Coordinates of C-alpha atoms in Angstrom, one line a residue:
Chain A
X1397 CA 83.6 106.4 129.4
X1398 CA 81.6 107.7 126.5
X1399 CA 83.5 110.9 126.7
X1400 CA 86.8 109.0 126.6
X1401 CA 85.7 107.2 123.4
X1402 CA 84.4 110.4 121.8
X1403 CA 87.5 112.4 122.6
X1404 CA 89.8 109.5 121.7
X1405 CA 88.3 108.9 118.3
X1406 CA 88.1 112.6 117.5
X1407 CA 91.8 113.0 118.5
X1408 CA 92.7 110.0 116.3
X1409 CA 90.8 111.4 113.4
X1410 CA 92.3 114.9 113.9
X1411 CA 95.9 113.6 113.9
X1412 CA 95.4 111.4 110.9
X1413 CA 93.8 114.2 109.0
X1414 CA 96.6 116.6 110.0
X1415 CA 99.1 114.1 108.7
X1416 CA 97.4 113.8 105.3
X1417 CA 96.8 117.5 104.8
X1418 CA 100.4 118.2 105.8
X1419 CA 101.6 115.7 103.3
X1420 CA 99.7 117.3 100.6
X1421 CA 100.9 120.8 101.4
X1422 CA 104.5 119.5 101.7
X1423 CA 104.2 117.7 98.4
X1424 CA 102.8 120.8 96.7
X1425 CA 105.4 123.1 98.0
X1426 CA 108.2 120.8 97.0
X1427 CA 107.1 120.6 93.4
X1428 CA 108.3 119.8 90.8
X1429 CA 108.6 116.2 91.8
X1430 CA 112.1 114.9 91.1
X1431 CA 114.1 112.1 92.6
X1432 CA 117.0 114.2 93.8
X1433 CA 118.6 115.8 96.8
X1434 CA 117.2 119.1 95.8
X1435 CA 113.7 117.8 96.1
X1436 CA 114.4 116.3 99.5
X1437 CA 115.8 119.7 100.6
X1438 CA 112.6 121.4 99.4
X1439 CA 110.5 118.8 101.3
X1440 CA 112.4 119.2 104.6
X1441 CA 112.9 122.9 104.2
X1442 CA 109.3 123.9 104.8
X1443 CA 107.2 123.4 107.9
X1444 CA 104.5 121.2 106.6
X1445 CA 106.5 118.0 106.6
X1446 CA 106.9 118.4 110.3
X1447 CA 103.1 118.7 110.6
X1448 CA 103.0 115.2 109.1
X1449 CA 105.4 113.9 111.8
X1450 CA 103.2 115.5 114.5
X1451 CA 100.2 113.9 113.0
X1452 CA 101.8 110.4 112.9
X1453 CA 103.1 110.5 116.4
X1454 CA 99.8 111.9 117.7
X1455 CA 97.8 109.3 115.9
X1456 CA 100.1 106.6 117.3
X1457 CA 99.5 107.6 120.9
X1458 CA 95.8 108.3 120.4
X1459 CA 95.4 104.8 118.9
X1460 CA 97.4 103.1 121.7
X1461 CA 95.4 104.9 124.4
X1462 CA 92.1 104.0 122.8
X1463 CA 92.9 100.4 122.5
X1464 CA 93.3 100.1 126.2
X1465 CA 89.5 100.3 126.5
X1466 CA 87.9 100.3 123.0
X1467 CA 86.8 97.1 121.3
X1468 CA 88.9 96.5 118.3
X1469 CA 86.0 96.4 115.8
X1470 CA 84.7 99.9 116.2
X1471 CA 88.2 101.2 116.8
X1472 CA 89.3 99.8 113.5
X1473 CA 86.5 101.4 111.6
X1474 CA 86.9 104.7 113.4
X1475 CA 90.6 104.7 112.6
X1476 CA 89.7 105.0 109.0
X1477 CA 87.2 107.8 109.4
X1478 CA 89.8 110.3 108.2
X1479 CA 88.8 109.3 104.7
X1480 CA 85.7 111.4 105.2
X1481 CA 87.4 114.4 106.9
X1482 CA 90.3 114.4 104.4
X1483 CA 87.9 114.4 101.4
X1484 CA 85.9 117.2 102.8
X1485 CA 89.0 119.3 103.7
X1486 CA 90.5 118.6 100.2
X1487 CA 87.5 120.4 98.7
X1488 CA 87.8 123.3 101.1
X1489 CA 91.6 123.7 101.2
X1490 CA 92.8 122.5 97.8
X1491 CA 89.8 123.2 95.7
X1492 CA 89.6 119.6 94.6
X1493 CA 86.4 118.4 92.9
X1494 CA 84.7 115.3 94.2
X1495 CA 82.7 113.8 91.3
X1496 CA 79.8 111.4 91.6
X1497 CA 82.0 108.3 90.9
X1498 CA 84.3 109.3 93.7
X1499 CA 81.4 109.5 96.1
X1500 CA 80.2 106.1 95.0
X1501 CA 83.7 104.7 95.4
X1502 CA 84.1 106.3 98.8
X1503 CA 80.8 105.0 100.1
X1504 CA 81.7 101.5 98.9
X1505 CA 85.1 101.6 100.6
X1506 CA 83.5 102.8 103.8
X1507 CA 81.0 100.0 103.6
X1508 CA 83.9 97.6 103.2
X1509 CA 85.6 99.1 106.3
X1510 CA 82.4 98.6 108.3
X1511 CA 82.4 94.9 107.3
X1512 CA 86.0 94.6 108.4
X1513 CA 85.1 96.3 111.7
X1514 CA 82.2 93.9 112.3
X1515 CA 84.5 91.0 111.4
X1516 CA 87.0 92.2 114.0
X1517 CA 84.3 92.6 116.6
X1518 CA 83.1 89.1 115.9
X1519 CA 86.5 87.6 116.3
X1520 CA 87.4 90.0 119.1
X1521 CA 90.1 88.8 121.4
X1522 CA 91.1 85.7 119.5
X1523 CA 94.8 85.6 119.9
X1524 CA 97.1 85.3 117.0
X1525 CA 94.5 86.4 114.5
X1526 CA 94.8 90.1 114.6
X1527 CA 95.1 91.7 111.2
X1528 CA 96.8 95.0 111.7
X1529 CA 94.3 97.8 111.0
X1530 CA 96.1 98.9 107.9
X1531 CA 96.4 102.5 107.2
X1532 CA 94.0 104.1 104.9
X1533 CA 97.1 104.8 102.8
X1534 CA 100.5 103.8 103.0
X1535 CA 101.9 106.0 105.6
X1536 CA 99.4 106.9 108.3
X1537 CA 98.3 103.4 109.0
X1538 CA 101.6 102.0 110.0
X1539 CA 101.3 103.6 113.3
X1540 CA 98.0 101.7 113.8
X1541 CA 99.4 98.5 112.7
X1542 CA 102.4 98.9 114.9
X1543 CA 100.3 99.8 117.9
X1544 CA 98.0 96.8 117.2
X1545 CA 100.8 94.4 116.9
X1546 CA 102.1 95.0 120.4
Chain B
X113 CA 98.6 101.0 81.7
X114 CA 97.4 100.9 78.2
X115 CA 94.9 103.3 76.6
X116 CA 92.0 101.0 77.4
X117 CA 92.7 101.5 81.0
X118 CA 92.4 105.3 80.9
X119 CA 92.7 106.1 84.6
X120 CA 93.5 109.7 84.1
X121 CA 96.6 109.2 86.3
X122 CA 100.0 109.6 84.8
X123 CA 101.9 106.4 84.5
X124 CA 104.5 107.4 87.1
X125 CA 101.6 107.9 89.6
X126 CA 100.5 104.4 89.0
X127 CA 104.0 103.1 89.5
X128 CA 104.3 105.0 92.8
X129 CA 100.9 103.7 93.9
X130 CA 101.8 100.1 93.3
X131 CA 105.2 100.6 94.9
X132 CA 103.6 102.1 97.9
X133 CA 101.2 99.1 98.3
X134 CA 104.1 96.6 98.0
X135 CA 106.4 98.5 100.4
X136 CA 103.6 99.1 102.9
X137 CA 102.6 95.4 102.9
X138 CA 106.2 94.3 103.2
X139 CA 106.8 96.7 106.1
X140 CA 103.6 95.6 108.0
X141 CA 104.6 91.9 107.5
X142 CA 108.1 92.7 108.8
X143 CA 106.7 94.4 111.9
X144 CA 104.3 91.6 112.5
X145 CA 107.2 89.1 112.2
X146 CA 109.2 91.2 114.7
X147 CA 106.4 91.7 117.1
X148 CA 105.0 88.2 116.9
X149 CA 108.3 86.4 117.6
X150 CA 107.4 84.0 120.4
X151 CA 111.0 83.8 121.7
X152 CA 111.3 87.6 122.2
X153 CA 110.4 87.7 125.9
X154 CA 108.9 90.7 127.5
X155 CA 109.6 94.3 128.5
X156 CA 113.0 95.8 127.7
X157 CA 114.4 92.3 126.9
X158 CA 111.8 92.0 124.2
X159 CA 112.9 95.3 122.6
X160 CA 116.6 94.3 122.8
X161 CA 115.7 91.0 121.1
X162 CA 113.7 92.6 118.4
X163 CA 116.3 95.3 117.7
X164 CA 119.1 92.7 117.4
X165 CA 117.2 91.0 114.6
X166 CA 116.5 91.7 111.1
X167 CA 112.7 92.1 110.8
X168 CA 112.2 95.3 112.8
X169 CA 114.9 97.0 110.6
X170 CA 113.3 95.8 107.4
X171 CA 110.0 97.3 108.7
X172 CA 111.7 100.6 109.5
X173 CA 113.4 100.7 106.1
X174 CA 110.0 100.1 104.5
X175 CA 108.6 103.1 106.5
X176 CA 111.3 105.4 105.2
X177 CA 110.8 104.3 101.6
X178 CA 107.0 104.6 102.0
X179 CA 107.3 108.1 103.3
X180 CA 109.0 109.2 100.1
X181 CA 106.7 107.1 97.9
X182 CA 103.5 108.6 99.5
X183 CA 104.8 112.1 99.3
X184 CA 105.7 111.6 95.6
X185 CA 102.4 110.1 94.9
X186 CA 100.6 113.0 96.5
X187 CA 102.6 115.4 94.3
X188 CA 100.8 113.9 91.3
X189 CA 97.2 113.2 92.4
X190 CA 94.6 115.1 94.3
X191 CA 94.5 114.3 98.0
X192 CA 90.9 113.2 98.0
X193 CA 91.6 110.6 95.3
X194 CA 94.9 109.6 96.9
X195 CA 93.5 108.6 100.3
X196 CA 90.7 106.6 98.6
X197 CA 93.2 104.8 96.3
X198 CA 95.4 104.1 99.3
X199 CA 92.6 102.1 100.9
X200 CA 93.8 99.1 98.8
X201 CA 96.6 98.7 101.2
X202 CA 94.1 97.3 103.7
X203 CA 93.2 94.5 101.2
X204 CA 96.8 93.8 100.3
X205 CA 97.9 93.4 103.9
X206 CA 95.0 91.1 104.7
X207 CA 95.8 88.8 101.8
X208 CA 99.5 88.9 102.8
X209 CA 98.6 88.1 106.4
X210 CA 96.6 85.1 105.2
X211 CA 99.6 83.7 103.4
X212 CA 102.4 84.5 105.8
X213 CA 100.7 84.3 109.2
X214 CA 97.7 82.0 108.3
X215 CA 95.3 84.7 109.5
X216 CA 91.7 83.8 109.0
X217 CA 89.6 85.2 106.2
X218 CA 86.1 85.2 107.6
X219 CA 83.1 86.0 105.5
X220 CA 82.9 89.5 106.8
X221 CA 86.5 90.1 106.1
X222 CA 86.2 88.8 102.5
X223 CA 83.1 91.0 102.1
X224 CA 85.0 94.0 103.4
X225 CA 88.0 93.3 101.1
X226 CA 85.7 92.9 98.0
X227 CA 83.9 96.1 98.8
X228 CA 87.1 98.1 99.3
X229 CA 88.5 96.7 96.1
X230 CA 85.4 97.6 94.1
X231 CA 85.4 101.1 95.7
X232 CA 89.1 101.6 94.8
X233 CA 88.5 100.4 91.2
X234 CA 85.5 102.8 90.8
X235 CA 87.7 105.7 92.0
X236 CA 90.7 104.7 89.9
X237 CA 88.9 103.9 86.7
X238 CA 86.3 106.6 86.6

């Protein structure tokens, strides 16, 4: 069972990370940003946007599979761990700089997510009070919330 | 938006960020309304019931809009900053869930929301 959790959470994190990295690549390659058909053609005309789809779908199934066994509290926290992996990969892949304030902000957000996870664990199983584990950002989390709602 | 609030982000990025939070929260509420309908039944019948009603489509429309908003937002801000700022969606959805679905705000949840909000503010206002 430990192996199930470990692999499950790693898979979830990997798919979420893939989605975000793909989004960034797709956004960068479709530059300049403009609200036009041309921009949409540039977005869908290169492979990265499909990496984002794969990431979404994979994360959805990983999440649904995990929730068969995993307690919701730790699962909630783990489903946001991609914050860490995405930040580290942003430095490596996109040469982004992470300043001291960003580190402080990230640690505070992670502390908040841990509180929410503990809160979920505490309430665990109370029907009708499940807050959807919202995505770390708009898009990736929807799959979680959707999965959670069912 | 003024000069006192020098976030370093272009105004259009702030607009996209706020729009993303609103659309994401709206979409999650719509999905919750669809999935939580007590009259929906089970199995295939449940899906038929949901697909014949408005809420699931509102949710899907929000997804599509959000997809474009998030992509646009990431065109303008570094990814590491974007994912941190996006964490505010968790807070927005919890507050919305409190109002629309009378979900409990326990002490730990409030603590979590406050910490996430502070963290996002630190990243956004640095």
